[in-house]
mmCIF file with all atom_site columns, C-alpha atoms in Angstrom:
data_model
loop_
_atom_site.group_PDB
_atom_site.id
_atom_site.type_symbol
_atom_site.label_atom_id
_atom_site.label_alt_id
_atom_site.label_comp_id
_atom_site.label_asym_id
_atom_site.label_entity_id
_atom_site.label_seq_id
_atom_site.pdbx_PDB_ins_code
_atom_site.Cartn_x
_atom_site.Cartn_y
_atom_site.Cartn_z
_atom_site.occupancy
_atom_site.B_iso_or_equiv
_atom_site.pdbx_formal_charge
_atom_site.auth_seq_id
_atom_site.auth_comp_id
_atom_site.auth_asym_id
_atom_site.auth_atom_id
_atom_site.pdbx_PDB_model_num
ATOM 1   C CA . MET A 1 1   ? -5.763  10.151  -15.472 1.00 0.00 ? 64  MET A CA 1
ATOM 2   C CA . SER A 1 2   ? -4.460  6.668   -16.288 1.00 0.00 ? 65  SER A CA 1
ATOM 3   C CA . GLN A 1 3   ? -1.473  5.098   -17.972 1.00 0.00 ? 66  GLN A CA 1
ATOM 4   C CA . PRO A 1 4   ? 0.300   1.720   -18.075 1.00 0.00 ? 67  PRO A CA 1
ATOM 5   C CA . LEU A 1 5   ? 2.025   0.893   -14.778 1.00 0.00 ? 68  LEU A CA 1
ATOM 6   C CA . GLY A 1 6   ? 5.626   0.633   -15.884 1.00 0.00 ? 69  GLY A CA 1
ATOM 7   C CA . THR A 1 7   ? 7.906   1.351   -12.905 1.00 0.00 ? 70  THR A CA 1
ATOM 8   C CA . ALA A 1 8   ? 5.463   3.451   -10.862 1.00 0.00 ? 71  ALA A CA 1
ATOM 9   C CA . ALA A 1 9   ? 5.513   1.219   -7.767  1.00 0.00 ? 72  ALA A CA 1
ATOM 10  C CA . ASP A 1 10  ? 8.775   1.516   -5.876  1.00 0.00 ? 73  ASP A CA 1
ATOM 11  C CA . PRO A 1 11  ? 10.487  -1.636  -4.551  1.00 0.00 ? 74  PRO A CA 1
ATOM 12  C CA . LYS A 1 12  ? 9.410   -1.004  -0.932  1.00 0.00 ? 75  LYS A CA 1
ATOM 13  C CA . VAL A 1 13  ? 5.763   -0.789  -1.980  1.00 0.00 ? 76  VAL A CA 1
ATOM 14  C CA . ARG A 1 14  ? 6.123   -3.925  -4.113  1.00 0.00 ? 77  ARG A CA 1
ATOM 15  C CA . ALA A 1 15  ? 7.587   -5.758  -1.080  1.00 0.00 ? 78  ALA A CA 1
ATOM 16  C CA . ARG A 1 16  ? 4.743   -4.510  1.113   1.00 0.00 ? 79  ARG A CA 1
ATOM 17  C CA . ILE A 1 17  ? 2.146   -5.704  -1.431  1.00 0.00 ? 80  ILE A CA 1
ATOM 18  C CA . ALA A 1 18  ? 3.701   -9.179  -1.269  1.00 0.00 ? 81  ALA A CA 1
ATOM 19  C CA . ALA A 1 19  ? 3.895   -9.159  2.537   1.00 0.00 ? 82  ALA A CA 1
ATOM 20  C CA . GLU A 1 20  ? 0.339   -7.863  3.040   1.00 0.00 ? 83  GLU A CA 1
ATOM 21  C CA . SER A 1 21  ? -1.258  -10.165 0.476   1.00 0.00 ? 84  SER A CA 1
ATOM 22  C CA . GLY A 1 22  ? 0.689   -13.342 1.122   1.00 0.00 ? 85  GLY A CA 1
ATOM 23  C CA . LEU A 1 23  ? 1.591   -13.502 -2.558  1.00 0.00 ? 86  LEU A CA 1
ATOM 24  C CA . ASP A 1 24  ? 5.100   -14.042 -3.889  1.00 0.00 ? 87  ASP A CA 1
ATOM 25  C CA . ARG A 1 25  ? 6.919   -11.270 -5.723  1.00 0.00 ? 88  ARG A CA 1
ATOM 26  C CA . THR A 1 26  ? 6.450   -12.940 -9.111  1.00 0.00 ? 89  THR A CA 1
ATOM 27  C CA . THR A 1 27  ? 2.671   -12.888 -8.662  1.00 0.00 ? 90  THR A CA 1
ATOM 28  C CA . VAL A 1 28  ? 2.762   -9.274  -7.470  1.00 0.00 ? 91  VAL A CA 1
ATOM 29  C CA . GLU A 1 29  ? 4.744   -8.354  -10.584 1.00 0.00 ? 92  GLU A CA 1
ATOM 30  C CA . ALA A 1 30  ? 2.208   -10.165 -12.793 1.00 0.00 ? 93  ALA A CA 1
ATOM 31  C CA . LEU A 1 31  ? -0.666  -8.269  -11.157 1.00 0.00 ? 94  LEU A CA 1
ATOM 32  C CA . LEU A 1 32  ? 1.125   -4.943  -11.596 1.00 0.00 ? 95  LEU A CA 1
ATOM 33  C CA . ARG A 1 33  ? 1.914   -5.702  -15.254 1.00 0.00 ? 96  ARG A CA 1
ATOM 34  C CA . ALA A 1 34  ? -1.805  -6.374  -15.820 1.00 0.00 ? 97  ALA A CA 1
ATOM 35  C CA . ALA A 1 35  ? -2.752  -3.076  -14.148 1.00 0.00 ? 98  ALA A CA 1
ATOM 36  C CA . THR A 1 36  ? -3.274  0.456   -15.319 1.00 0.00 ? 99  THR A CA 1
ATOM 37  C CA . ILE A 1 37  ? -2.036  3.227   -13.061 1.00 0.00 ? 100 ILE A CA 1
ATOM 38  C CA . ARG A 1 38  ? -4.579  5.854   -11.993 1.00 0.00 ? 101 ARG A CA 1
ATOM 39  C CA . TYR A 1 39  ? -4.090  9.049   -10.048 1.00 0.00 ? 102 TYR A CA 1
ATOM 40  C CA . PHE A 1 40  ? -6.750  10.393  -7.684  1.00 0.00 ? 103 PHE A CA 1
ATOM 41  C CA . ALA A 1 41  ? -6.828  13.852  -6.123  1.00 0.00 ? 104 ALA A CA 1
ATOM 42  C CA . ARG A 1 42  ? -7.578  14.049  -2.419  1.00 0.00 ? 105 ARG A CA 1
ATOM 43  C CA . GLY A 1 43  ? -11.285 13.511  -1.746  1.00 0.00 ? 106 GLY A CA 1
ATOM 44  C CA . THR A 1 44  ? -12.173 12.126  -5.165  1.00 0.00 ? 107 THR A CA 1
ATOM 45  C CA . SER A 1 45  ? -14.174 8.941   -5.607  1.00 0.00 ? 108 SER A CA 1
ATOM 46  C CA . ILE A 1 46  ? -12.344 5.787   -6.573  1.00 0.00 ? 109 ILE A CA 1
ATOM 47  C CA . TYR A 1 47  ? -15.651 3.947   -6.777  1.00 0.00 ? 110 TYR A CA 1
ATOM 48  C CA . PRO A 1 48  ? -19.102 4.758   -5.390  1.00 0.00 ? 111 PRO A CA 1
ATOM 49  C CA . GLN A 1 49  ? -21.181 2.376   -3.317  1.00 0.00 ? 112 GLN A CA 1
ATOM 50  C CA . GLY A 1 50  ? -23.369 0.144   -5.474  1.00 0.00 ? 113 GLY A CA 1
ATOM 51  C CA . THR A 1 51  ? -21.077 -0.085  -8.508  1.00 0.00 ? 114 THR A CA 1
ATOM 52  C CA . HIS A 1 52  ? -20.000 -3.387  -10.062 1.00 0.00 ? 115 HIS A CA 1
ATOM 53  C CA . ARG A 1 53  ? -16.782 -5.138  -9.063  1.00 0.00 ? 116 ARG A CA 1
ATOM 54  C CA . GLY A 1 54  ? -14.901 -4.855  -12.334 1.00 0.00 ? 117 GLY A CA 1
ATOM 55  C CA . SER A 1 55  ? -11.435 -4.238  -10.863 1.00 0.00 ? 118 SER A CA 1
ATOM 56  C CA . VAL A 1 56  ? -9.111  -4.885  -7.949  1.00 0.00 ? 119 VAL A CA 1
ATOM 57  C CA . PHE A 1 57  ? -7.170  -1.906  -6.616  1.00 0.00 ? 120 PHE A CA 1
ATOM 58  C CA . VAL A 1 58  ? -3.625  -1.735  -5.225  1.00 0.00 ? 121 VAL A CA 1
ATOM 59  C CA . VAL A 1 59  ? -2.512  1.394   -3.360  1.00 0.00 ? 122 VAL A CA 1
ATOM 60  C CA . LEU A 1 60  ? 0.880   2.502   -4.659  1.00 0.00 ? 123 LEU A CA 1
ATOM 61  C CA . SER A 1 61  ? 1.032   5.851   -2.861  1.00 0.00 ? 124 SER A CA 1
ATOM 62  C CA . GLY A 1 62  ? -1.206  7.944   -0.653  1.00 0.00 ? 125 GLY A CA 1
ATOM 63  C CA . ALA A 1 63  ? -4.111  6.680   1.420   1.00 0.00 ? 126 ALA A CA 1
ATOM 64  C CA . VAL A 1 64  ? -7.600  5.414   0.606   1.00 0.00 ? 127 VAL A CA 1
ATOM 65  C CA . SER A 1 65  ? -10.653 5.479   2.859   1.00 0.00 ? 128 SER A CA 1
ATOM 66  C CA . VAL A 1 66  ? -13.525 3.036   2.532   1.00 0.00 ? 129 VAL A CA 1
ATOM 67  C CA . SER A 1 67  ? -16.958 3.832   3.934   1.00 0.00 ? 130 SER A CA 1
ATOM 68  C CA . ILE A 1 68  ? -20.513 2.588   3.866   1.00 0.00 ? 131 ILE A CA 1
ATOM 69  C CA . GLY A 1 69  ? -23.448 4.919   3.331   1.00 0.00 ? 132 GLY A CA 1
ATOM 70  C CA . MET A 1 70  ? -26.383 4.315   5.612   1.00 0.00 ? 133 MET A CA 1
ATOM 71  C CA . PRO A 1 71  ? -29.999 4.742   4.402   1.00 0.00 ? 134 PRO A CA 1
ATOM 72  C CA . HIS A 1 72  ? -30.425 7.986   6.382   1.00 0.00 ? 135 HIS A CA 1
ATOM 73  C CA . GLY A 1 73  ? -27.341 9.540   4.722   1.00 0.00 ? 136 GLY A CA 1
ATOM 74  C CA . GLU A 1 74  ? -24.674 8.967   7.391   1.00 0.00 ? 137 GLU A CA 1
ATOM 75  C CA . GLN A 1 75  ? -21.320 7.671   6.163   1.00 0.00 ? 138 GLN A CA 1
ATOM 76  C CA . ILE A 1 76  ? -19.552 5.103   8.346   1.00 0.00 ? 139 ILE A CA 1
ATOM 77  C CA . LEU A 1 77  ? -15.792 5.039   7.869   1.00 0.00 ? 140 LEU A CA 1
ATOM 78  C CA . CYS A 1 78  ? -14.741 1.389   7.808   1.00 0.00 ? 141 CYS A CA 1
ATOM 79  C CA . ALA A 1 79  ? -11.109 1.231   6.683   1.00 0.00 ? 142 ALA A CA 1
ATOM 80  C CA . PHE A 1 80  ? -8.001  3.114   5.663   1.00 0.00 ? 143 PHE A CA 1
ATOM 81  C CA . TYR A 1 81  ? -5.645  1.544   3.158   1.00 0.00 ? 144 TYR A CA 1
ATOM 82  C CA . PRO A 1 82  ? -1.968  2.581   2.969   1.00 0.00 ? 145 PRO A CA 1
ATOM 83  C CA . PRO A 1 83  ? 0.533   1.898   0.175   1.00 0.00 ? 146 PRO A CA 1
ATOM 84  C CA . GLY A 1 84  ? 0.784   -1.841  -0.420  1.00 0.00 ? 147 GLY A CA 1
ATOM 85  C CA . ALA A 1 85  ? -2.853  -2.600  0.376   1.00 0.00 ? 148 ALA A CA 1
ATOM 86  C CA . MET A 1 86  ? -5.132  -4.400  -2.081  1.00 0.00 ? 149 MET A CA 1
ATOM 87  C CA . PHE A 1 87  ? -8.886  -3.850  -1.953  1.00 0.00 ? 150 PHE A CA 1
ATOM 88  C CA . GLY A 1 88  ? -12.097 -4.069  -3.952  1.00 0.00 ? 151 GLY A CA 1
ATOM 89  C CA . PHE A 1 89  ? -11.957 -7.808  -4.557  1.00 0.00 ? 152 PHE A CA 1
ATOM 90  C CA . PRO A 1 90  ? -14.580 -9.400  -6.802  1.00 0.00 ? 153 PRO A CA 1
ATOM 91  C CA . ILE A 1 91  ? -16.956 -11.963 -5.392  1.00 0.00 ? 154 ILE A CA 1
ATOM 92  C CA . VAL A 1 92  ? -16.161 -15.305 -6.965  1.00 0.00 ? 155 VAL A CA 1
ATOM 93  C CA . GLU A 1 93  ? -18.750 -16.624 -9.462  1.00 0.00 ? 156 GLU A CA 1
ATOM 94  C CA . ALA A 1 94  ? -21.383 -13.971 -8.762  1.00 0.00 ? 157 ALA A CA 1
ATOM 95  C CA . GLU A 1 95  ? -21.625 -10.316 -9.635  1.00 0.00 ? 158 GLU A CA 1
ATOM 96  C CA . ARG A 1 96  ? -22.908 -8.257  -6.749  1.00 0.00 ? 159 ARG A CA 1
ATOM 97  C CA . PRO A 1 97  ? -22.682 -4.503  -6.329  1.00 0.00 ? 160 PRO A CA 1
ATOM 98  C CA . ARG A 1 98  ? -20.089 -3.041  -3.999  1.00 0.00 ? 161 ARG A CA 1
ATOM 99  C CA . LEU A 1 99  ? -21.416 -2.505  -0.491  1.00 0.00 ? 162 LEU A CA 1
ATOM 100 C CA . SER A 1 100 ? -18.900 0.250   0.194   1.00 0.00 ? 163 SER A CA 1
ATOM 101 C CA . ALA A 1 101 ? -17.456 3.358   -1.431  1.00 0.00 ? 164 ALA A CA 1
ATOM 102 C CA . ALA A 1 102 ? -13.744 4.134   -1.750  1.00 0.00 ? 165 ALA A CA 1
ATOM 103 C CA . ASN A 1 103 ? -12.266 7.638   -1.825  1.00 0.00 ? 166 ASN A CA 1
ATOM 104 C CA . ALA A 1 104 ? -8.777  9.087   -2.021  1.00 0.00 ? 167 ALA A CA 1
ATOM 105 C CA . PHE A 1 105 ? -8.141  10.179  1.581   1.00 0.00 ? 168 PHE A CA 1
ATOM 106 C CA . THR A 1 106 ? -4.961  11.860  0.346   1.00 0.00 ? 169 THR A CA 1
ATOM 107 C CA . THR A 1 107 ? -3.700  12.258  -3.190  1.00 0.00 ? 170 THR A CA 1
ATOM 108 C CA . ALA A 1 108 ? -3.332  8.620   -4.216  1.00 0.00 ? 171 ALA A CA 1
ATOM 109 C CA . THR A 1 109 ? -1.847  6.510   -6.964  1.00 0.00 ? 172 THR A CA 1
ATOM 110 C CA . LEU A 1 110 ? -3.502  3.150   -7.549  1.00 0.00 ? 173 LEU A CA 1
ATOM 111 C CA . ALA A 1 111 ? -2.854  0.172   -9.771  1.00 0.00 ? 174 ALA A CA 1
ATOM 112 C CA . VAL A 1 112 ? -6.185  -0.951  -11.213 1.00 0.00 ? 175 VAL A CA 1
ATOM 113 C CA . VAL A 1 113 ? -6.224  -4.635  -12.156 1.00 0.00 ? 176 VAL A CA 1
ATOM 114 C CA . PRO A 1 114 ? -9.143  -5.754  -14.342 1.00 0.00 ? 177 PRO A CA 1
ATOM 115 C CA . ARG A 1 115 ? -11.205 -8.524  -12.750 1.00 0.00 ? 178 ARG A CA 1
ATOM 116 C CA . ARG A 1 116 ? -10.531 -11.062 -15.512 1.00 0.00 ? 179 ARG A CA 1
ATOM 117 C CA . GLU A 1 117 ? -6.760  -10.526 -15.277 1.00 0.00 ? 180 GLU A CA 1
ATOM 118 C CA . PHE A 1 118 ? -6.869  -10.757 -11.477 1.00 0.00 ? 181 PHE A CA 1
ATOM 119 C CA . GLU A 1 119 ? -8.866  -14.008 -11.583 1.00 0.00 ? 182 GLU A CA 1
ATOM 120 C CA . HIS A 1 120 ? -6.580  -15.468 -14.270 1.00 0.00 ? 183 HIS A CA 1
ATOM 121 C CA . ILE A 1 121 ? -3.405  -14.705 -12.277 1.00 0.00 ? 184 ILE A CA 1
ATOM 122 C CA . ILE A 1 122 ? -4.762  -15.854 -8.894  1.00 0.00 ? 185 ILE A CA 1
ATOM 123 C CA . GLY A 1 123 ? -6.441  -18.911 -10.457 1.00 0.00 ? 186 GLY A CA 1
ATOM 124 C CA . GLY A 1 124 ? -3.104  -20.100 -11.843 1.00 0.00 ? 187 GLY A CA 1
ATOM 125 C CA . LEU A 1 125 ? -1.370  -20.166 -8.456  1.00 0.00 ? 188 LEU A CA 1
ATOM 126 C CA . PRO A 1 126 ? -0.641  -23.281 -6.370  1.00 0.00 ? 189 PRO A CA 1
ATOM 127 C CA . PRO A 1 127 ? -3.484  -24.122 -3.956  1.00 0.00 ? 190 PRO A CA 1
ATOM 128 C CA . ALA A 1 128 ? -1.396  -23.319 -0.848  1.00 0.00 ? 191 ALA A CA 1
ATOM 129 C CA . THR A 1 129 ? -0.705  -19.812 -2.164  1.00 0.00 ? 192 THR A CA 1
ATOM 130 C CA . VAL A 1 130 ? -4.377  -19.241 -3.015  1.00 0.00 ? 193 VAL A CA 1
ATOM 131 C CA . ILE A 1 131 ? -5.381  -20.373 0.483   1.00 0.00 ? 194 ILE A CA 1
ATOM 132 C CA . ARG A 1 132 ? -2.801  -18.053 2.097   1.00 0.00 ? 195 ARG A CA 1
ATOM 133 C CA . PHE A 1 133 ? -3.972  -15.145 -0.055  1.00 0.00 ? 196 PHE A CA 1
ATOM 134 C CA . PHE A 1 134 ? -7.668  -15.664 0.666   1.00 0.00 ? 197 PHE A CA 1
ATOM 135 C CA . ASN A 1 135 ? -6.979  -16.119 4.374   1.00 0.00 ? 198 ASN A CA 1
ATOM 136 C CA . ARG A 1 136 ? -5.378  -12.660 4.359   1.00 0.00 ? 199 ARG A CA 1
ATOM 137 C CA . VAL A 1 137 ? -8.374  -11.249 2.488   1.00 0.00 ? 200 VAL A CA 1
ATOM 138 C CA . LEU A 1 138 ? -10.811 -12.913 4.908   1.00 0.00 ? 201 LEU A CA 1
ATOM 139 C CA . GLU A 1 139 ? -8.887  -11.617 7.948   1.00 0.00 ? 202 GLU A CA 1
ATOM 140 C CA . ARG A 1 140 ? -9.164  -8.088  6.598   1.00 0.00 ? 203 ARG A CA 1
ATOM 141 C CA . GLN A 1 141 ? -12.853 -8.544  5.793   1.00 0.00 ? 204 GLN A CA 1
ATOM 142 C CA . ALA A 1 142 ? -13.460 -9.720  9.360   1.00 0.00 ? 205 ALA A CA 1
ATOM 143 C CA . ARG A 1 143 ? -11.734 -6.572  10.707  1.00 0.00 ? 206 ARG A CA 1
ATOM 144 C CA . PHE A 1 144 ? -13.836 -4.506  8.299   1.00 0.00 ? 207 PHE A CA 1
ATOM 145 C CA . ALA A 1 145 ? -17.049 -6.147  9.562   1.00 0.00 ? 208 ALA A CA 1
ATOM 146 C CA . MET A 1 146 ? -16.072 -5.663  13.202  1.00 0.00 ? 209 MET A CA 1
ATOM 147 C CA . ARG A 1 147 ? -15.269 -2.030  12.487  1.00 0.00 ? 210 ARG A CA 1
ATOM 148 C CA . LEU A 1 148 ? -18.748 -1.608  11.016  1.00 0.00 ? 211 LEU A CA 1
ATOM 149 C CA . VAL A 1 149 ? -20.369 -3.241  14.061  1.00 0.00 ? 212 VAL A CA 1
ATOM 150 C CA . HIS A 1 150 ? -18.361 -1.006  16.398  1.00 0.00 ? 213 HIS A CA 1
ATOM 151 C CA . CYS A 1 151 ? -19.307 2.093   14.433  1.00 0.00 ? 214 CYS A CA 1
ATOM 152 C CA . VAL A 1 152 ? -22.997 1.283   14.564  1.00 0.00 ? 215 VAL A CA 1
ATOM 153 C CA . ALA A 1 153 ? -22.847 0.464   18.288  1.00 0.00 ? 216 ALA A CA 1
ATOM 154 C CA . LEU A 1 154 ? -20.574 3.298   19.452  1.00 0.00 ? 217 LEU A CA 1
ATOM 155 C CA . ASP A 1 155 ? -21.369 6.948   20.034  1.00 0.00 ? 218 ASP A CA 1
ATOM 156 C CA . LEU A 1 156 ? -19.442 9.722   18.283  1.00 0.00 ? 219 LEU A CA 1
ATOM 157 C CA . ARG A 1 157 ? -16.645 9.781   20.882  1.00 0.00 ? 220 ARG A CA 1
ATOM 158 C CA . GLY A 1 158 ? -16.210 6.011   20.595  1.00 0.00 ? 221 GLY A CA 1
ATOM 159 C CA . ARG A 1 159 ? -16.146 6.131   16.787  1.00 0.00 ? 222 ARG A CA 1
ATOM 160 C CA . LEU A 1 160 ? -13.557 8.926   16.881  1.00 0.00 ? 223 LEU A CA 1
ATOM 161 C CA . ALA A 1 161 ? -11.375 6.935   19.303  1.00 0.00 ? 224 ALA A CA 1
ATOM 162 C CA . LEU A 1 162 ? -11.664 3.851   17.090  1.00 0.00 ? 225 LEU A CA 1
ATOM 163 C CA . THR A 1 163 ? -10.741 5.878   14.004  1.00 0.00 ? 226 THR A CA 1
ATOM 164 C CA . LEU A 1 164 ? -7.698  7.384   15.733  1.00 0.00 ? 227 LEU A CA 1
ATOM 165 C CA . LEU A 1 165 ? -6.564  3.910   16.814  1.00 0.00 ? 228 LEU A CA 1
ATOM 166 C CA . ASP A 1 166 ? -6.964  2.641   13.237  1.00 0.00 ? 229 ASP A CA 1
ATOM 167 C CA . LEU A 1 167 ? -4.986  5.583   11.874  1.00 0.00 ? 230 LEU A CA 1
ATOM 168 C CA . ALA A 1 168 ? -2.225  5.039   14.439  1.00 0.00 ? 231 ALA A CA 1
ATOM 169 C CA . HIS A 1 169 ? -2.073  1.319   13.615  1.00 0.00 ? 232 HIS A CA 1
ATOM 170 C CA . THR A 1 170 ? -2.136  1.792   9.837   1.00 0.00 ? 233 THR A CA 1
ATOM 171 C CA . PHE A 1 171 ? -0.117  4.996   9.350   1.00 0.00 ? 234 PHE A CA 1
ATOM 172 C CA . GLY A 1 172 ? 1.505   5.651   12.729  1.00 0.00 ? 235 GLY A CA 1
ATOM 173 C CA . VAL A 1 173 ? 5.201   6.017   13.370  1.00 0.00 ? 236 VAL A CA 1
ATOM 174 C CA . SER A 1 174 ? 6.426   5.401   16.912  1.00 0.00 ? 237 SER A CA 1
ATOM 175 C CA . GLU A 1 175 ? 8.137   8.385   18.456  1.00 0.00 ? 238 GLU A CA 1
ATOM 176 C CA . GLU A 1 176 ? 9.239   9.251   21.935  1.00 0.00 ? 239 GLU A CA 1
ATOM 177 C CA . GLY A 1 177 ? 6.092   9.945   23.906  1.00 0.00 ? 240 GLY A CA 1
ATOM 178 C CA . GLY A 1 178 ? 3.608   8.512   21.416  1.00 0.00 ? 241 GLY A CA 1
ATOM 179 C CA . VAL A 1 179 ? 2.697   7.788   17.832  1.00 0.00 ? 242 VAL A CA 1
ATOM 180 C CA . ARG A 1 180 ? 2.695   10.318  14.977  1.00 0.00 ? 243 ARG A CA 1
ATOM 181 C CA . VAL A 1 181 ? 0.110   9.986   12.217  1.00 0.00 ? 244 VAL A CA 1
ATOM 182 C CA . ASN A 1 182 ? 1.372   12.021  9.314   1.00 0.00 ? 245 ASN A CA 1
ATOM 183 C CA . LEU A 1 183 ? -1.867  12.422  7.356   1.00 0.00 ? 246 LEU A CA 1
ATOM 184 C CA . PRO A 1 184 ? -3.886  15.539  6.629   1.00 0.00 ? 247 PRO A CA 1
ATOM 185 C CA . ILE A 1 185 ? -6.939  15.059  8.816   1.00 0.00 ? 248 ILE A CA 1
#
């Protein structure tokens, strides 16, 4: 289901989008105005591996998992994205298929920004802002790549430990005696 964005993203999520992306609030608002809101039931595909990069996605609520399918059928979980995260960026100047698949880990609401609108908005920003934004994107891509390397090199127990650490870092809330991850696992 999709509809125009309107006021679907609450102010805290809008602030988190700005903080996570390195973009100012005006740019975040422009991206959200250009977006269409889409709702995804838990476990449904947001995009399959190998599809074209026609949109950028912003998590407004819920959680998204990103994985890579290996040739022998195994899925390697590479990232979890909470509200405020942007993902699915196009590759500048060249169309290449997505190397990963994204799924709604929980029921999720996403803002879907068409590639052309995304490029127009980001392309109109001051160079320092563009550099800050792409540095944030590159940092996240480096973590994604390291996660993939760890998953290929680690046994099941190691991959599970790494996944639990990622969940605690991304969705955890500190409590006395530990960290609570309030997600349906």
